[in-house]
mmCIF file of C-alpha atoms and ligand atoms in Angstrom:
data_model
loop_
_atom_site.group_PDB
_atom_site.id
_atom_site.type_symbol
_atom_site.label_atom_id
_atom_site.label_comp_id
_atom_site.label_asym_id
_atom_site.label_seq_id
_atom_site.Cartn_x
_atom_site.Cartn_y
_atom_site.Cartn_z
ATOM 1 C CA ASP F 30 0.000 0.000 0.000
ATOM 2 C CA ILE F 31 2.803 2.413 0.877
ATOM 3 C CA ASP F 32 4.649 1.600 -2.355
ATOM 4 C CA HIS F 33 1.435 2.179 -4.276
ATOM 5 C CA LEU F 34 1.014 5.573 -2.602
ATOM 6 C CA THR F 35 4.622 6.508 -3.250
ATOM 7 C CA TRP F 36 4.235 5.706 -6.944
ATOM 8 C CA LEU F 37 0.906 7.517 -7.164
ATOM 9 C CA ILE F 38 2.447 10.676 -5.680
ATOM 10 C CA THR F 39 5.533 10.335 -7.869
ATOM 11 C CA TRP F 40 3.430 10.041 -11.028
ATOM 12 C CA ILE F 41 1.093 12.915 -10.175
ATOM 13 C CA GLY F 42 3.958 15.136 -9.041
ATOM 14 C CA GLY F 43 6.132 14.145 -12.002
ATOM 15 C CA ILE F 44 3.485 14.841 -14.632
ATOM 16 C CA CYS F 45 2.603 18.210 -13.038
ATOM 17 C CA LEU F 46 6.286 19.112 -12.944
ATOM 18 C CA LEU F 47 6.847 18.244 -16.602
ATOM 19 C CA LEU F 48 3.701 20.119 -17.691
ATOM 20 C CA ALA F 49 4.536 23.253 -15.687
ATOM 21 C CA GLU F 50 8.189 23.338 -16.737
ATOM 22 C CA GLY F 51 7.196 22.574 -20.343
ATOM 23 C CA VAL F 52 4.809 25.547 -20.437
ATOM 24 C CA LEU F 53 7.441 27.730 -18.761
ATOM 25 C CA PHE F 54 10.171 26.892 -21.286
ATOM 26 C CA TYR F 55 7.800 27.084 -24.249
ATOM 27 C CA SER F 56 6.617 30.530 -23.108
ATOM 28 C CA ALA F 57 10.141 31.742 -22.478
ATOM 29 C CA VAL F 58 11.081 30.888 -26.050
ATOM 30 C CA ARG F 59 7.819 31.675 -27.836
ATOM 31 C CA PHE F 60 7.215 35.010 -26.096
ATOM 32 C CA ARG F 61 10.812 36.085 -25.678
ATOM 33 C CA ARG F 62 11.656 39.752 -26.079
ATOM 34 C CA ARG F 63 11.629 40.851 -29.691
ATOM 35 C CA GLY F 64 12.173 44.542 -30.272
ATOM 36 C CA ALA F 65 11.023 47.163 -27.806
ATOM 37 C CA ARG F 66 7.457 46.104 -27.075
ATOM 38 C CA PRO F 67 6.198 47.116 -23.612
ATOM 39 C CA ALA F 68 4.742 44.353 -21.448
ATOM 40 C CA ARG F 69 1.021 44.428 -20.767
ATOM 41 C CA TYR F 70 0.098 44.595 -17.098
ATOM 42 C CA SER F 71 -2.808 42.355 -16.224
ATOM 43 C CA THR F 72 -4.598 42.720 -12.902
ATOM 44 C CA GLY F 73 -6.171 39.248 -12.982
ATOM 45 C CA GLU F 74 -9.600 40.647 -12.165
ATOM 46 C CA VAL F 75 -11.430 39.262 -15.188
ATOM 47 C CA TRP F 76 -12.144 35.545 -15.557
ATOM 48 C CA SER F 77 -10.215 35.238 -18.825
ATOM 49 C CA GLN F 78 -7.068 36.133 -16.846
ATOM 50 C CA ALA F 79 -7.886 34.665 -13.435
ATOM 51 C CA ARG F 80 -8.626 31.226 -14.905
ATOM 52 C CA TRP F 81 -4.916 30.744 -15.632
ATOM 53 C CA VAL F 82 -4.382 30.583 -11.886
ATOM 54 C CA LEU F 83 -7.694 29.274 -10.580
ATOM 55 C CA ILE F 84 -8.129 26.267 -12.883
ATOM 56 C CA PRO F 85 -4.656 24.818 -12.157
ATOM 57 C CA VAL F 86 -5.282 25.371 -8.420
ATOM 58 C CA MET F 87 -8.536 23.421 -8.653
ATOM 59 C CA VAL F 88 -6.796 20.625 -10.563
ATOM 60 C CA VAL F 89 -4.045 20.423 -7.916
ATOM 61 C CA VAL F 90 -6.588 20.369 -5.070
ATOM 62 C CA ALA F 91 -8.538 17.609 -6.851
ATOM 63 C CA LEU F 92 -5.345 15.543 -7.268
ATOM 64 C CA ASP F 93 -4.571 16.167 -3.594
ATOM 65 C CA LEU F 94 -7.982 14.805 -2.629
ATOM 66 C CA LEU F 95 -7.351 11.781 -4.862
ATOM 67 C CA ILE F 96 -4.132 11.079 -2.948
ATOM 68 C CA ASP F 97 -5.984 11.520 0.371
ATOM 69 C CA VAL F 98 -8.632 9.010 -0.689
ATOM 70 C CA ALA F 99 -5.980 6.495 -1.789
ATOM 71 C CA ASN F 100 -4.155 7.169 1.483
ATOM 72 C CA ALA F 101 -7.186 6.553 3.695
ATOM 73 C CA SER F 102 -7.261 2.785 3.262
ATOM 74 C CA ALA F 103 -3.527 2.416 3.937
ATOM 75 C CA TRP F 104 -3.846 4.623 7.011
ATOM 76 C CA HIS F 105 -6.795 2.595 8.269
ATOM 77 C CA GLU F 106 -4.992 -0.683 7.644
ATOM 78 C CA ILE F 107 -1.795 0.359 9.438
ATOM 79 C CA LYS F 108 -3.040 2.711 12.141
ATOM 80 C CA GLY F 109 -6.643 1.626 12.574
ATOM 81 C CA SER F 110 -6.035 -1.346 14.812
ATOM 82 C CA ILE F 111 -2.690 -2.282 16.258
ATOM 83 C CA PRO F 112 -2.438 -6.067 16.680
ATOM 84 C CA ARG F 113 -1.638 -7.046 20.247
ATOM 85 C CA SER F 114 1.594 -9.020 20.287
ATOM 86 C CA HIS F 115 3.693 -10.792 22.901
ATOM 87 C CA CYS F 116 6.720 -9.154 21.309
ATOM 88 C CA ARG F 117 6.911 -5.623 22.637
ATOM 89 C CA VAL F 118 9.622 -3.020 22.318
ATOM 90 C CA ARG F 119 10.019 0.513 23.572
ATOM 91 C CA ILE F 120 11.955 2.726 21.168
ATOM 92 C CA VAL F 121 13.454 5.955 22.474
ATOM 93 C CA GLY F 122 15.138 8.538 20.267
ATOM 94 C CA GLN F 123 17.781 10.707 21.866
ATOM 95 C CA GLN F 124 20.371 13.068 20.400
ATOM 96 C CA PHE F 125 21.935 11.085 18.693
ATOM 97 C CA ALA F 126 21.108 7.422 19.174
ATOM 98 C CA TRP F 127 18.209 4.975 19.208
ATOM 99 C CA HIS F 128 17.571 3.078 22.440
ATOM 100 C CA PHE F 129 15.567 -0.127 22.450
ATOM 101 C CA THR F 130 13.995 -1.945 25.376
ATOM 102 C CA LEU F 131 12.508 -5.375 24.656
ATOM 103 C CA ALA F 132 9.872 -6.239 27.242
ATOM 104 C CA GLY F 133 11.038 -9.857 27.585
ATOM 105 C CA ARG F 134 8.921 -12.820 28.566
ATOM 106 C CA ASP F 135 6.643 -11.010 31.021
ATOM 107 C CA GLU F 136 5.706 -8.541 28.257
ATOM 108 C CA GLU F 137 6.067 -5.677 30.740
ATOM 109 C CA PHE F 138 8.548 -2.832 30.556
ATOM 110 C CA ASP F 139 10.831 -1.791 33.417
ATOM 111 C CA THR F 140 11.064 -5.279 34.861
ATOM 112 C CA ASP F 141 14.091 -7.469 35.477
ATOM 113 C CA ASP F 142 13.866 -9.451 32.252
ATOM 114 C CA ASP F 143 13.949 -6.396 29.959
ATOM 115 C CA VAL F 144 16.645 -6.521 27.302
ATOM 116 C CA ARG F 145 18.141 -3.139 26.507
ATOM 117 C CA THR F 146 20.201 -2.327 23.447
ATOM 118 C CA VAL F 147 21.461 0.817 21.772
ATOM 119 C CA GLY F 148 21.805 1.135 18.014
ATOM 120 C CA GLU F 149 20.527 -2.398 17.358
ATOM 121 C CA LEU F 150 16.971 -3.668 17.421
ATOM 122 C CA HIS F 151 16.558 -7.450 17.425
ATOM 123 C CA VAL F 152 13.191 -8.921 16.454
ATOM 124 C CA PRO F 153 11.837 -12.280 15.276
ATOM 125 C CA ALA F 154 10.720 -12.697 11.666
ATOM 126 C CA TYR F 155 7.095 -13.463 10.688
ATOM 127 C CA THR F 156 5.914 -12.020 14.020
ATOM 128 C CA ASP F 157 3.947 -8.885 14.818
ATOM 129 C CA VAL F 158 6.058 -6.530 16.872
ATOM 130 C CA ASN F 159 4.355 -3.866 19.000
ATOM 131 C CA PHE F 160 6.365 -0.765 19.598
ATOM 132 C CA GLU F 161 5.886 2.371 21.606
ATOM 133 C CA LEU F 162 7.918 5.286 20.394
ATOM 134 C CA GLN F 163 9.243 8.122 22.549
ATOM 135 C CA ALA F 164 11.701 10.992 22.252
ATOM 136 C CA ARG F 165 13.881 12.082 25.135
ATOM 137 C CA ASP F 166 14.788 15.566 23.940
ATOM 138 C CA VAL F 167 13.661 16.846 20.544
ATOM 139 C CA LEU F 168 11.680 15.577 17.547
ATOM 140 C CA HIS F 169 13.127 12.497 15.868
ATOM 141 C CA SER F 170 11.634 10.186 13.275
ATOM 142 C CA PHE F 171 12.008 6.421 13.410
ATOM 143 C CA TRP F 172 12.514 5.219 9.853
ATOM 144 C CA VAL F 173 13.013 1.689 8.558
ATOM 145 C CA PRO F 174 12.941 2.050 4.766
ATOM 146 C CA SER F 175 12.761 -1.672 4.005
ATOM 147 C CA LEU F 176 9.678 -1.994 6.233
ATOM 148 C CA ARG F 177 8.125 1.131 4.698
ATOM 149 C CA LEU F 178 7.838 2.318 8.285
ATOM 150 C CA LYS F 179 8.330 5.915 9.324
ATOM 151 C CA GLN F 180 6.945 7.439 12.499
ATOM 152 C CA ASP F 181 7.770 10.738 14.167
ATOM 153 C CA ALA F 182 8.886 10.601 17.793
ATOM 154 C CA VAL F 183 7.575 13.512 19.829
ATOM 155 C CA PRO F 184 8.856 14.519 23.285
ATOM 156 C CA GLY F 185 6.182 13.971 25.923
ATOM 157 C CA ARG F 186 4.195 11.484 23.858
ATOM 158 C CA THR F 187 4.189 7.711 23.583
ATOM 159 C CA ILE F 188 3.178 6.730 20.080
ATOM 160 C CA PRO F 189 2.126 3.116 19.520
ATOM 161 C CA GLY F 190 2.708 1.198 16.318
ATOM 162 C CA TRP F 191 3.550 -2.201 14.935
ATOM 163 C CA PHE F 192 5.395 -3.966 12.155
ATOM 164 C CA ARG F 193 6.053 -7.464 10.922
ATOM 165 C CA ALA F 194 9.340 -8.343 9.220
ATOM 166 C CA LEU F 195 8.951 -11.020 6.546
ATOM 167 C CA GLU F 196 12.601 -11.758 5.822
ATOM 168 C CA THR F 197 15.523 -12.414 8.122
ATOM 169 C CA GLY F 198 18.563 -10.206 7.781
ATOM 170 C CA SER F 199 19.951 -6.876 8.820
ATOM 171 C CA TYR F 200 18.351 -3.614 7.742
ATOM 172 C CA ASP F 201 18.991 0.121 8.053
ATOM 173 C CA ILE F 202 17.273 2.287 10.624
ATOM 174 C CA ALA F 203 17.645 6.031 10.208
ATOM 175 C CA CYS F 204 16.408 9.207 11.805
ATOM 176 C CA ALA F 205 14.253 11.123 9.333
ATOM 177 C CA GLU F 206 13.810 14.365 11.232
ATOM 178 C CA ILE F 207 16.575 16.974 11.433
ATOM 179 C CA CYS F 208 17.338 16.806 15.149
ATOM 180 C CA GLY F 209 20.656 18.578 15.552
ATOM 181 C CA ALA F 210 24.311 18.399 14.645
ATOM 182 C CA GLY F 211 24.484 14.602 14.859
ATOM 183 C CA HIS F 212 21.286 13.882 12.910
ATOM 184 C CA SER F 213 23.132 12.147 10.080
ATOM 185 C CA LEU F 214 24.942 9.893 12.577
ATOM 186 C CA MET F 215 21.700 8.778 14.185
ATOM 187 C CA SER F 216 21.443 5.421 12.490
ATOM 188 C CA ALA F 217 20.866 1.916 13.814
ATOM 189 C CA ARG F 218 20.373 -1.668 12.591
ATOM 190 C CA LEU F 219 17.254 -3.776 12.566
ATOM 191 C CA VAL F 220 18.317 -7.409 12.968
ATOM 192 C CA VAL F 221 15.567 -9.852 12.017
ATOM 193 C CA HIS F 222 16.177 -13.350 13.362
ATOM 194 C CA ASP F 223 14.595 -16.646 12.551
ATOM 195 C CA PRO F 224 12.038 -17.101 15.414
ATOM 196 C CA ASP F 225 13.901 -20.047 17.034
ATOM 197 C CA GLU F 226 17.190 -18.205 16.862
ATOM 198 C CA TYR F 227 15.506 -15.118 18.318
ATOM 199 C CA GLY F 228 14.148 -17.207 21.197
ATOM 200 C CA ARG F 229 17.678 -18.299 22.032
ATOM 201 C CA TRP F 230 19.021 -14.768 21.601
ATOM 202 C CA ILE F 231 16.572 -13.239 24.048
ATOM 203 C CA ARG F 232 16.764 -16.102 26.577
ATOM 204 C CA GLU F 233 20.501 -15.580 26.828
ATOM 205 C CA ARG F 234 20.013 -11.936 27.652
ATOM 206 C CA SER F 235 16.931 -11.849 29.833
ATOM 207 C CA SER F 236 18.003 -14.269 32.534
ATOM 208 C CA GLY F 237 16.464 -12.037 35.205
ATOM 209 C CA THR F 238 19.625 -11.871 37.272
ATOM 210 C CA LYS F 239 21.442 -8.823 36.080
ATOM 211 C CA ALA F 240 25.184 -8.540 36.294
ATOM 212 C CA PRO F 241 26.198 -5.090 37.541
ATOM 213 C CA LEU F 242 26.469 -2.579 34.750
ATOM 214 C CA THR F 243 29.934 -1.983 33.360
ATOM 215 C CA VAL F 244 30.914 1.599 32.752
ATOM 216 C CA GLN F 245 30.880 0.984 28.987
ATOM 217 C CA GLN F 246 27.315 -0.329 29.196
ATOM 218 C CA LEU F 247 26.301 2.599 31.346
ATOM 219 C CA MET F 248 27.792 5.089 28.907
ATOM 220 C CA THR F 249 26.401 3.296 25.859
ATOM 221 C CA ASP F 250 23.010 3.391 27.498
ATOM 222 C CA ARG F 251 23.370 7.113 28.116
ATOM 223 C CA GLY F 252 24.224 7.645 24.448
ATOM 224 C CA CYS F 253 27.728 8.993 25.196
ATOM 225 C CA PHE F 254 29.434 7.047 22.422
ATOM 226 C CA ALA F 255 26.986 8.290 19.809
ATOM 227 C CA CYS F 256 28.753 11.650 19.932
ATOM 228 C CA HIS F 257 32.181 11.025 21.500
ATOM 229 C CA SER F 258 34.770 8.695 20.001
ATOM 230 C CA THR F 259 37.503 6.966 21.974
ATOM 231 C CA ASP F 260 39.977 6.728 19.096
ATOM 232 C CA GLY F 261 40.556 10.386 18.350
ATOM 233 C CA SER F 262 38.116 10.628 15.445
ATOM 234 C CA ARG F 263 35.800 13.599 15.313
ATOM 235 C CA LEU F 264 32.095 12.994 15.873
ATOM 236 C CA VAL F 265 29.483 15.455 17.134
ATOM 237 C CA GLY F 266 31.443 16.134 20.308
ATOM 238 C CA PRO F 267 35.148 16.086 21.228
ATOM 239 C CA THR F 268 36.886 12.705 21.420
ATOM 240 C CA TYR F 269 37.614 11.049 24.766
ATOM 241 C CA GLN F 270 41.099 10.075 23.656
ATOM 242 C CA ASP F 271 43.750 11.848 25.738
ATOM 243 C CA LEU F 272 41.010 13.972 27.250
ATOM 244 C CA PHE F 273 42.220 14.192 30.825
ATOM 245 C CA GLY F 274 44.848 16.849 31.364
ATOM 246 C CA ARG F 275 44.721 18.333 27.880
ATOM 247 C CA GLU F 276 44.355 22.053 27.307
ATOM 248 C CA THR F 277 41.149 23.037 25.650
ATOM 249 C CA ARG F 278 39.583 26.261 24.396
ATOM 250 C CA VAL F 279 36.044 26.777 25.674
ATOM 251 C CA PHE F 280 33.371 29.430 25.654
ATOM 252 C CA THR F 281 32.071 30.231 29.131
ATOM 253 C CA ASP F 282 29.146 32.671 29.183
ATOM 254 C CA GLY F 283 30.157 33.718 25.678
ATOM 255 C CA ARG F 284 33.771 34.463 26.674
ATOM 256 C CA GLU F 285 36.591 32.387 25.297
ATOM 257 C CA ARG F 286 39.148 30.920 27.675
ATOM 258 C CA THR F 287 41.661 28.114 27.904
ATOM 259 C CA LEU F 288 41.406 25.529 30.618
ATOM 260 C CA GLN F 289 43.022 22.273 31.527
ATOM 261 C CA VAL F 290 40.693 19.297 31.620
ATOM 262 C CA ASP F 291 40.438 18.188 35.241
ATOM 263 C CA GLU F 292 37.894 16.281 37.247
ATOM 264 C CA GLU F 293 35.884 19.334 38.166
ATOM 265 C CA TYR F 294 35.574 20.360 34.514
ATOM 266 C CA LEU F 295 34.534 16.840 33.459
ATOM 267 C CA ARG F 296 31.937 16.666 36.222
ATOM 268 C CA ARG F 297 30.498 20.034 35.189
ATOM 269 C CA SER F 298 30.470 19.033 31.508
ATOM 270 C CA ILE F 299 28.403 15.953 32.310
ATOM 271 C CA LEU F 300 25.900 17.554 34.677
ATOM 272 C CA ASP F 301 25.708 20.997 33.052
ATOM 273 C CA PRO F 302 27.057 20.643 29.487
ATOM 274 C CA GLN F 303 26.134 24.189 28.476
ATOM 275 C CA ALA F 304 28.444 25.735 31.111
ATOM 276 C CA ASP F 305 31.584 25.436 28.972
ATOM 277 C CA ILE F 306 31.273 24.864 25.235
ATOM 278 C CA VAL F 307 34.397 23.502 23.561
ATOM 279 C CA GLN F 308 35.478 25.656 20.649
ATOM 280 C CA GLY F 309 34.417 24.273 17.288
ATOM 281 C CA TYR F 310 31.616 22.074 18.643
ATOM 282 C CA PRO F 311 27.867 22.702 18.810
ATOM 283 C CA PRO F 312 26.195 23.206 22.225
ATOM 284 C CA THR F 313 23.906 20.221 21.790
ATOM 285 C CA MET F 314 24.733 17.851 24.621
ATOM 286 C CA PRO F 315 21.798 17.127 26.939
ATOM 287 C CA ALA F 316 22.442 17.386 30.695
ATOM 288 C CA GLN F 317 22.762 13.920 32.245
ATOM 289 C CA GLN F 318 20.135 13.706 34.935
ATOM 290 C CA ASN F 319 19.556 10.939 37.458
ATOM 291 C CA LEU F 320 23.187 9.866 37.563
ATOM 292 C CA SER F 321 24.128 8.499 40.962
ATOM 293 C CA GLU F 322 27.377 9.619 42.589
ATOM 294 C CA ALA F 323 28.700 6.092 42.078
ATOM 295 C CA GLU F 324 27.870 6.135 38.374
ATOM 296 C CA LEU F 325 29.408 9.566 37.974
ATOM 297 C CA ALA F 326 32.582 8.360 39.694
ATOM 298 C CA LEU F 327 32.725 5.363 37.335
ATOM 299 C CA ILE F 328 32.414 7.594 34.286
ATOM 300 C CA LEU F 329 35.055 10.027 35.558
ATOM 301 C CA GLU F 330 37.465 7.138 36.167
ATOM 302 C CA TYR F 331 36.765 5.873 32.659
ATOM 303 C CA LEU F 332 37.333 9.278 31.045
ATOM 304 C CA LYS F 333 40.637 9.660 32.883
ATOM 305 C CA SER F 334 41.775 6.290 31.531
ATOM 306 C CA CYS F 335 41.044 7.073 27.836
ATOM 307 C CA ARG F 336 44.488 7.300 26.281
HETATM 308 CU CU1 CUA Q 409 17.274 12.169 15.444
HETATM 309 CU CU2 CUA Q 409 17.580 13.212 13.314
#
């Protein structure tokens, strides 16, 4: 249905484009300036003039309505009733990564058997998957081209939806809403498993007894590595490599200054990222709330060790 709509819109838009450009080029050649003949000014008040605008407008509106009518059945089919499935996932967009929480066997979120991943969504093939889509900071759009699935994520709302993957394999997920400096980096993979293989995959990860979080898991979960590299390469934010102790130029309250990266600076940059903005980088980092002192200490230790 979505392909059909896409083609319908492409054909209608394409034909209108060719017609309009054709008339434009024909007129430019046919009525080009020859000698010094003054142009006639038309006010468009009489029908014989106004019809050149009004009839095309009516045609375009009619074609628009045609697309709406064709759209209605697809909308109803996809959005009208969301099949209830035992496979549930919460998808959260954040500058600049996708976070996924699979509900696990109890089909409830925020319980011990949840399986959390960042940048990779694992689902079984031939199975309806329920999702609820959220945004942590700004508008994002969850887009899986090969599923013909695109849904905006809106801060403050939980938007339900569903899909069913019909072939195993690995597919692109992208963000389709300009959401800041790292928008183009905000990609992920959809991994579609054979159902048996998926059963094994999720059993291995949702044992119920959780090992304590490693600092890498904690930081992956927070989206840190979506914007900061550890190997010196430039992403949205400065790299972590050789971070501790280096001199860095920052803007503080609009004034430029040089400082040496120490623990106090790192702590401030995590809790209040807008306080000092490193020169050459956009002020887009979200403040990290709800970090415990222990977690913060872990992250600081990690950052000091990045060489
Ligand atoms: Cu998120 Cu673009």
